[in-house]
Amino acid sequence: MTQSVANSIGEHLRSWRERHRLSQLHCALEANISQRHLSFLETGRSRPSRDMVIHLATRLNVPLRDRNAALLAAGFAPAYSERDLDDPEMAAAHAALRMILKGHEPFPALAIDRHWHLIEANAAIDPLMAGVRPDLLVPPVNVLRLSLHPAGLAPRIENLREWRMHLLQRLDRQIATTRDVVLVRLREELVTYSGDQTDSDERTHDSPASVAVPLRLRTTDGTVSFISTTTVFGTPRDVMLSELAIEAFFPADPETAAMLANARP
């Protein structure tokens, strides 16, 4: 559910434009239509065709979920399916997801949905969960809550302040794009967790020249340091698949690589 549940197609179009901070002129140029036509569409003086709704959504990189909502507001059927991973038609995508997660071992990798709920993870995640309060691991597991909650991973994250800022900035960008009320409420919860008291080292672990914000996590075997990448499915035509993201963690130093390689079953 997103916050921008518009009553008309014109409100949808105006909302998309405002999210990108575009004037009507710039938006019209981007979509290769006249400013007058766009203005008529936004005010309801003209009714867009199904192809025009999809065209504008594509040019403005609107999420598939919002495209379906806009099509419904314009009086058309949704263009994009929304299936569970267990659906037979998702078998190939589900198999690819599991292959990616398994192939990334012995390094951690996980898949999350649009609300940062854990969908699947590889076996390398389990050893990192030691000491986490059990209720935080009861499905649906929210990865951001798990990371920043005082009873979660937070006490063992050595650069918690930096990592917390990194996660909240990512969440802010997602909220700006989707205006999802679930994400807004999640952020309101997360900011009540203070990272200052649990920062074990006030030094800046990484120089300004660092290529990525690391995750430095204490484990029973020592401190591991990771940089992460986010992977999404290319050209998805299913809503759920378009919102699925794979977070893969790579060693940020040779010590972490050696520690996890030696831990391989």
mmCIF file of C-alpha atoms in Angstrom:
data_model
loop_
_atom_site.group_PDB
_atom_site.id
_atom_site.type_symbol
_atom_site.label_atom_id
_atom_site.label_comp_id
_atom_site.label_asym_id
_atom_site.label_seq_id
_atom_site.Cartn_x
_atom_site.Cartn_y
_atom_site.Cartn_z
ATOM 1 C CA MET A 1 0.000 0.000 0.000
ATOM 2 C CA THR A 2 1.344 3.426 -0.913
ATOM 3 C CA GLN A 3 0.486 6.753 0.571
ATOM 4 C CA SER A 4 -0.398 8.269 -2.787
ATOM 5 C CA VAL A 5 -3.748 6.553 -3.365
ATOM 6 C CA ALA A 6 -5.036 9.086 -5.853
ATOM 7 C CA ASN A 7 -8.711 9.483 -6.755
ATOM 8 C CA SER A 8 -8.126 10.277 -10.409
ATOM 9 C CA ILE A 9 -5.624 9.551 -13.126
ATOM 10 C CA GLY A 10 -4.760 13.245 -13.205
ATOM 11 C CA GLU A 11 -3.699 13.095 -9.557
ATOM 12 C CA HIS A 12 -1.533 10.083 -10.326
ATOM 13 C CA LEU A 13 0.187 11.889 -13.183
ATOM 14 C CA ARG A 14 0.766 15.029 -11.142
ATOM 15 C CA SER A 15 2.110 12.959 -8.247
ATOM 16 C CA TRP A 16 4.606 11.184 -10.521
ATOM 17 C CA ARG A 17 5.812 14.487 -11.888
ATOM 18 C CA GLU A 18 6.182 16.068 -8.469
ATOM 19 C CA ARG A 19 8.152 13.087 -7.137
ATOM 20 C CA HIS A 20 10.698 13.752 -9.873
ATOM 21 C CA ARG A 21 10.573 17.495 -9.143
ATOM 22 C CA LEU A 22 9.749 18.237 -12.755
ATOM 23 C CA SER A 23 7.793 21.188 -14.098
ATOM 24 C CA GLN A 24 4.998 20.421 -16.530
ATOM 25 C CA LEU A 25 7.239 21.649 -19.345
ATOM 26 C CA HIS A 26 10.176 19.425 -18.417
ATOM 27 C CA CYS A 27 7.902 16.447 -17.864
ATOM 28 C CA ALA A 28 6.219 16.981 -21.219
ATOM 29 C CA LEU A 29 9.594 17.199 -22.947
ATOM 30 C CA GLU A 30 10.700 14.002 -21.234
ATOM 31 C CA ALA A 31 7.567 12.231 -22.445
ATOM 32 C CA ASN A 32 7.620 13.772 -25.943
ATOM 33 C CA ILE A 33 4.175 15.305 -25.587
ATOM 34 C CA SER A 34 3.012 18.914 -25.442
ATOM 35 C CA GLN A 35 2.818 20.777 -22.167
ATOM 36 C CA ARG A 36 -0.799 21.657 -23.018
ATOM 37 C CA HIS A 37 -1.711 17.999 -23.404
ATOM 38 C CA LEU A 38 -0.040 17.088 -20.108
ATOM 39 C CA SER A 39 -1.845 19.927 -18.368
ATOM 40 C CA PHE A 40 -5.194 18.699 -19.719
ATOM 41 C CA LEU A 41 -4.412 15.163 -18.523
ATOM 42 C CA GLU A 42 -3.532 16.352 -15.026
ATOM 43 C CA THR A 43 -6.620 18.551 -14.668
ATOM 44 C CA GLY A 44 -8.973 15.948 -16.119
ATOM 45 C CA ARG A 45 -9.893 17.965 -19.221
ATOM 46 C CA SER A 46 -8.493 15.085 -21.296
ATOM 47 C CA ARG A 47 -8.557 11.372 -20.565
ATOM 48 C CA PRO A 48 -5.375 9.438 -21.376
ATOM 49 C CA SER A 49 -5.427 6.251 -23.385
ATOM 50 C CA ARG A 50 -4.092 3.056 -21.840
ATOM 51 C CA ASP A 51 -0.965 3.373 -23.993
ATOM 52 C CA MET A 52 -0.440 6.962 -22.834
ATOM 53 C CA VAL A 53 -0.607 5.967 -19.158
ATOM 54 C CA ILE A 54 1.992 3.242 -19.741
ATOM 55 C CA HIS A 55 4.116 5.587 -21.869
ATOM 56 C CA LEU A 56 4.232 8.292 -19.198
ATOM 57 C CA ALA A 57 4.882 5.743 -16.458
ATOM 58 C CA THR A 58 7.736 4.205 -18.442
ATOM 59 C CA ARG A 59 9.392 7.528 -19.199
ATOM 60 C CA LEU A 60 9.162 8.545 -15.539
ATOM 61 C CA ASN A 61 10.334 5.141 -14.273
ATOM 62 C CA VAL A 62 7.204 4.673 -12.160
ATOM 63 C CA PRO A 63 7.094 1.436 -10.109
ATOM 64 C CA LEU A 64 4.853 -1.291 -11.564
ATOM 65 C CA ARG A 65 2.565 -1.224 -8.532
ATOM 66 C CA ASP A 66 1.825 2.462 -9.116
ATOM 67 C CA ARG A 67 1.362 1.858 -12.845
ATOM 68 C CA ASN A 68 -1.385 -0.652 -12.100
ATOM 69 C CA ALA A 69 -3.036 1.789 -9.699
ATOM 70 C CA ALA A 70 -2.952 4.530 -12.330
ATOM 71 C CA LEU A 71 -4.422 2.242 -14.988
ATOM 72 C CA LEU A 72 -7.279 1.376 -12.651
ATOM 73 C CA ALA A 73 -7.848 5.076 -11.948
ATOM 74 C CA ALA A 74 -8.033 5.683 -15.706
ATOM 75 C CA GLY A 75 -10.590 2.906 -16.117
ATOM 76 C CA PHE A 76 -8.279 0.212 -17.504
ATOM 77 C CA ALA A 77 -7.301 -3.228 -16.285
ATOM 78 C CA PRO A 78 -3.879 -3.584 -14.629
ATOM 79 C CA ALA A 79 -1.074 -4.388 -17.063
ATOM 80 C CA TYR A 80 1.232 -6.178 -14.634
ATOM 81 C CA SER A 81 0.622 -9.378 -12.701
ATOM 82 C CA GLU A 82 1.376 -9.845 -9.010
ATOM 83 C CA ARG A 83 2.213 -13.429 -8.111
ATOM 84 C CA ASP A 84 3.803 -15.136 -5.139
ATOM 85 C CA LEU A 85 7.177 -16.792 -5.587
ATOM 86 C CA ASP A 86 5.462 -20.153 -5.110
ATOM 87 C CA ASP A 87 3.294 -19.586 -8.181
ATOM 88 C CA PRO A 88 4.214 -22.075 -10.968
ATOM 89 C CA GLU A 89 4.724 -19.212 -13.408
ATOM 90 C CA MET A 90 7.394 -17.807 -11.081
ATOM 91 C CA ALA A 91 9.334 -21.073 -10.966
ATOM 92 C CA ALA A 92 12.173 -19.874 -13.181
ATOM 93 C CA ALA A 93 12.601 -16.623 -11.245
ATOM 94 C CA HIS A 94 12.443 -18.447 -7.903
ATOM 95 C CA ALA A 95 15.056 -20.948 -9.061
ATOM 96 C CA ALA A 96 17.302 -18.099 -10.211
ATOM 97 C CA LEU A 97 16.921 -16.387 -6.839
ATOM 98 C CA ARG A 98 17.920 -19.514 -4.947
ATOM 99 C CA MET A 99 20.840 -20.103 -7.301
ATOM 100 C CA ILE A 100 22.172 -16.593 -6.670
ATOM 101 C CA LEU A 101 21.841 -16.915 -2.891
ATOM 102 C CA LYS A 102 23.432 -20.368 -2.778
ATOM 103 C CA GLY A 103 26.175 -19.417 -5.206
ATOM 104 C CA HIS A 104 27.216 -16.492 -3.008
ATOM 105 C CA GLU A 105 28.187 -18.755 -0.095
ATOM 106 C CA PRO A 106 30.287 -18.698 2.037
ATOM 107 C CA PHE A 107 29.386 -15.000 2.070
ATOM 108 C CA PRO A 108 25.969 -13.780 3.287
ATOM 109 C CA ALA A 109 23.166 -12.934 0.886
ATOM 110 C CA LEU A 110 19.444 -12.399 1.326
ATOM 111 C CA ALA A 111 16.363 -11.407 -0.635
ATOM 112 C CA ILE A 112 13.918 -8.778 0.599
ATOM 113 C CA ASP A 113 10.578 -7.366 -0.543
ATOM 114 C CA ARG A 114 9.561 -3.715 -0.868
ATOM 115 C CA HIS A 115 9.004 -3.391 2.886
ATOM 116 C CA TRP A 116 12.398 -4.913 3.734
ATOM 117 C CA HIS A 117 10.866 -8.199 4.829
ATOM 118 C CA LEU A 118 13.145 -11.190 4.493
ATOM 119 C CA ILE A 119 12.046 -13.523 1.713
ATOM 120 C CA GLU A 120 14.963 -15.966 1.624
ATOM 121 C CA ALA A 121 18.586 -16.089 2.752
ATOM 122 C CA ASN A 122 21.556 -18.352 2.301
ATOM 123 C CA ALA A 123 23.198 -20.447 5.007
ATOM 124 C CA ALA A 124 25.926 -17.868 5.648
ATOM 125 C CA ILE A 125 23.385 -15.577 7.329
ATOM 126 C CA ASP A 126 22.643 -17.893 10.256
ATOM 127 C CA PRO A 127 25.987 -17.578 12.099
ATOM 128 C CA LEU A 128 25.635 -13.780 12.086
ATOM 129 C CA MET A 129 22.344 -13.954 14.007
ATOM 130 C CA ALA A 130 23.869 -15.166 17.274
ATOM 131 C CA GLY A 131 22.525 -13.197 20.224
ATOM 132 C CA VAL A 132 19.559 -11.682 18.390
ATOM 133 C CA ARG A 133 16.378 -11.664 20.458
ATOM 134 C CA PRO A 134 14.231 -14.558 19.194
ATOM 135 C CA ASP A 135 11.081 -12.527 18.468
ATOM 136 C CA LEU A 136 13.011 -10.423 15.941
ATOM 137 C CA LEU A 137 13.575 -13.610 13.947
ATOM 138 C CA VAL A 138 9.912 -14.611 13.820
ATOM 139 C CA PRO A 139 8.530 -14.180 10.263
ATOM 140 C CA PRO A 140 7.950 -11.789 8.746
ATOM 141 C CA VAL A 141 11.464 -10.676 9.651
ATOM 142 C CA ASN A 142 12.122 -7.031 8.876
ATOM 143 C CA VAL A 143 15.771 -6.645 7.919
ATOM 144 C CA LEU A 144 16.024 -2.983 8.920
ATOM 145 C CA ARG A 145 14.466 -3.632 12.323
ATOM 146 C CA LEU A 146 16.743 -6.637 12.778
ATOM 147 C CA SER A 147 19.796 -4.523 11.967
ATOM 148 C CA LEU A 148 19.062 -1.445 14.073
ATOM 149 C CA HIS A 149 17.029 -2.728 17.019
ATOM 150 C CA PRO A 150 18.933 -2.662 20.350
ATOM 151 C CA ALA A 151 18.057 -6.349 20.780
ATOM 152 C CA GLY A 152 19.081 -7.157 17.220
ATOM 153 C CA LEU A 153 22.418 -6.762 15.474
ATOM 154 C CA ALA A 154 22.951 -3.160 16.586
ATOM 155 C CA PRO A 155 25.045 -3.862 19.720
ATOM 156 C CA ARG A 156 27.528 -5.827 17.609
ATOM 157 C CA ILE A 157 27.822 -3.333 14.731
ATOM 158 C CA GLU A 158 31.067 -1.475 15.393
ATOM 159 C CA ASN A 159 30.266 1.403 13.038
ATOM 160 C CA LEU A 160 26.594 1.541 13.978
ATOM 161 C CA ARG A 161 26.217 5.292 13.569
ATOM 162 C CA GLU A 162 27.571 5.171 10.035
ATOM 163 C CA TRP A 163 25.636 2.032 9.085
ATOM 164 C CA ARG A 164 22.419 3.402 10.569
ATOM 165 C CA MET A 165 22.753 6.602 8.543
ATOM 166 C CA HIS A 166 23.405 4.586 5.401
ATOM 167 C CA LEU A 167 20.266 2.476 5.887
ATOM 168 C CA LEU A 168 18.056 5.437 6.731
ATOM 169 C CA GLN A 169 19.254 7.306 3.653
ATOM 170 C CA ARG A 170 18.355 4.315 1.491
ATOM 171 C CA LEU A 171 14.963 4.169 3.135
ATOM 172 C CA ASP A 172 14.444 7.899 2.581
ATOM 173 C CA ARG A 173 15.119 7.508 -1.142
ATOM 174 C CA GLN A 174 12.636 4.649 -1.323
ATOM 175 C CA ILE A 175 9.982 6.664 0.505
ATOM 176 C CA ALA A 176 10.528 9.618 -1.832
ATOM 177 C CA THR A 177 9.873 7.330 -4.798
ATOM 178 C CA THR A 178 6.958 5.290 -3.458
ATOM 179 C CA ARG A 179 5.416 7.374 -0.653
ATOM 180 C CA ASP A 180 4.606 4.060 0.969
ATOM 181 C CA VAL A 181 2.955 4.563 4.375
ATOM 182 C CA VAL A 182 4.339 1.247 5.653
ATOM 183 C CA LEU A 183 7.860 2.510 4.990
ATOM 184 C CA VAL A 184 7.076 5.876 6.572
ATOM 185 C CA ARG A 185 5.923 4.144 9.750
ATOM 186 C CA LEU A 186 8.939 1.859 9.692
ATOM 187 C CA ARG A 187 11.246 4.868 9.499
ATOM 188 C CA GLU A 188 9.433 6.519 12.396
ATOM 189 C CA GLU A 189 10.111 3.392 14.430
ATOM 190 C CA LEU A 190 13.753 3.086 13.393
ATOM 191 C CA VAL A 191 14.659 6.643 14.359
ATOM 192 C CA THR A 192 13.596 5.902 17.914
ATOM 193 C CA TYR A 193 16.560 3.530 18.163
ATOM 194 C CA SER A 194 19.670 5.420 19.157
ATOM 195 C CA GLY A 195 22.936 4.248 17.691
ATOM 196 C CA ASP A 196 25.123 6.588 19.717
ATOM 197 C CA GLN A 197 25.278 4.564 22.929
ATOM 198 C CA THR A 198 26.335 1.335 21.201
ATOM 199 C CA ASP A 199 29.096 2.686 18.974
ATOM 200 C CA SER A 200 32.099 0.798 20.315
ATOM 201 C CA ASP A 201 34.649 2.879 18.456
ATOM 202 C CA GLU A 202 34.348 6.612 17.863
ATOM 203 C CA ARG A 203 37.056 6.567 15.228
ATOM 204 C CA THR A 204 36.072 6.756 11.591
ATOM 205 C CA HIS A 205 36.901 3.270 10.410
ATOM 206 C CA ASP A 206 37.046 4.255 6.781
ATOM 207 C CA SER A 207 38.624 7.188 5.002
ATOM 208 C CA PRO A 208 36.637 9.597 2.815
ATOM 209 C CA ALA A 209 38.123 7.736 -0.143
ATOM 210 C CA SER A 210 36.345 4.497 0.805
ATOM 211 C CA VAL A 211 34.331 3.177 -2.097
ATOM 212 C CA ALA A 212 31.367 2.013 -0.001
ATOM 213 C CA VAL A 213 29.985 2.134 3.532
ATOM 214 C CA PRO A 214 31.036 -1.109 5.234
ATOM 215 C CA LEU A 215 29.189 -3.211 7.760
ATOM 216 C CA ARG A 216 31.591 -4.061 10.600
ATOM 217 C CA LEU A 217 30.042 -6.783 12.741
ATOM 218 C CA ARG A 218 31.467 -8.533 15.786
ATOM 219 C CA THR A 219 31.003 -12.316 15.795
ATOM 220 C CA THR A 220 32.168 -15.115 18.074
ATOM 221 C CA ASP A 221 35.089 -15.654 15.687
ATOM 222 C CA GLY A 222 36.091 -12.000 15.448
ATOM 223 C CA THR A 223 35.011 -8.896 13.569
ATOM 224 C CA VAL A 224 33.876 -9.289 9.972
ATOM 225 C CA SER A 225 33.692 -6.397 7.543
ATOM 226 C CA PHE A 226 31.430 -6.372 4.487
ATOM 227 C CA ILE A 227 30.476 -4.140 1.609
ATOM 228 C CA SER A 228 27.094 -4.830 0.065
ATOM 229 C CA THR A 229 25.547 -4.800 -3.392
ATOM 230 C CA THR A 230 21.893 -4.709 -4.374
ATOM 231 C CA THR A 231 20.665 -6.737 -7.348
ATOM 232 C CA VAL A 232 17.225 -6.593 -8.943
ATOM 233 C CA PHE A 233 15.634 -8.585 -11.734
ATOM 234 C CA GLY A 234 15.995 -6.982 -15.152
ATOM 235 C CA THR A 235 12.864 -5.932 -17.056
ATOM 236 C CA PRO A 236 10.347 -7.576 -14.707
ATOM 237 C CA ARG A 237 6.675 -7.630 -15.701
ATOM 238 C CA ASP A 238 5.421 -8.857 -12.346
ATOM 239 C CA VAL A 239 4.867 -6.426 -9.470
ATOM 240 C CA MET A 240 6.319 -8.649 -6.758
ATOM 241 C CA LEU A 241 9.357 -9.521 -8.849
ATOM 242 C CA SER A 242 9.979 -5.845 -9.644
ATOM 243 C CA GLU A 243 10.081 -5.094 -5.914
ATOM 244 C CA LEU A 244 12.360 -7.971 -4.979
ATOM 245 C CA ALA A 245 15.972 -7.087 -4.158
ATOM 246 C CA ILE A 246 18.950 -9.308 -3.429
ATOM 247 C CA GLU A 247 21.409 -7.943 -0.884
ATOM 248 C CA ALA A 248 24.779 -9.651 -1.266
ATOM 249 C CA PHE A 249 27.624 -9.013 1.166
ATOM 250 C CA PHE A 250 31.263 -9.231 0.076
ATOM 251 C CA PRO A 251 34.373 -9.236 2.268
ATOM 252 C CA ALA A 252 35.751 -5.738 2.739
ATOM 253 C CA ASP A 253 39.143 -7.034 3.880
ATOM 254 C CA PRO A 254 41.274 -10.191 3.514
ATOM 255 C CA GLU A 255 40.678 -11.198 7.136
ATOM 256 C CA THR A 256 36.926 -11.447 6.593
ATOM 257 C CA ALA A 257 37.378 -13.410 3.388
ATOM 258 C CA ALA A 258 39.678 -15.899 5.109
ATOM 259 C CA MET A 259 37.455 -16.237 8.187
ATOM 260 C CA LEU A 260 34.333 -17.043 6.175
ATOM 261 C CA ALA A 261 36.153 -19.280 3.722
ATOM 262 C CA ASN A 262 37.445 -21.364 6.615
ATOM 263 C CA ALA A 263 33.933 -21.550 8.042
ATOM 264 C CA ARG A 264 32.577 -23.235 4.907
ATOM 265 C CA PRO A 265 30.912 -26.561 5.837
#
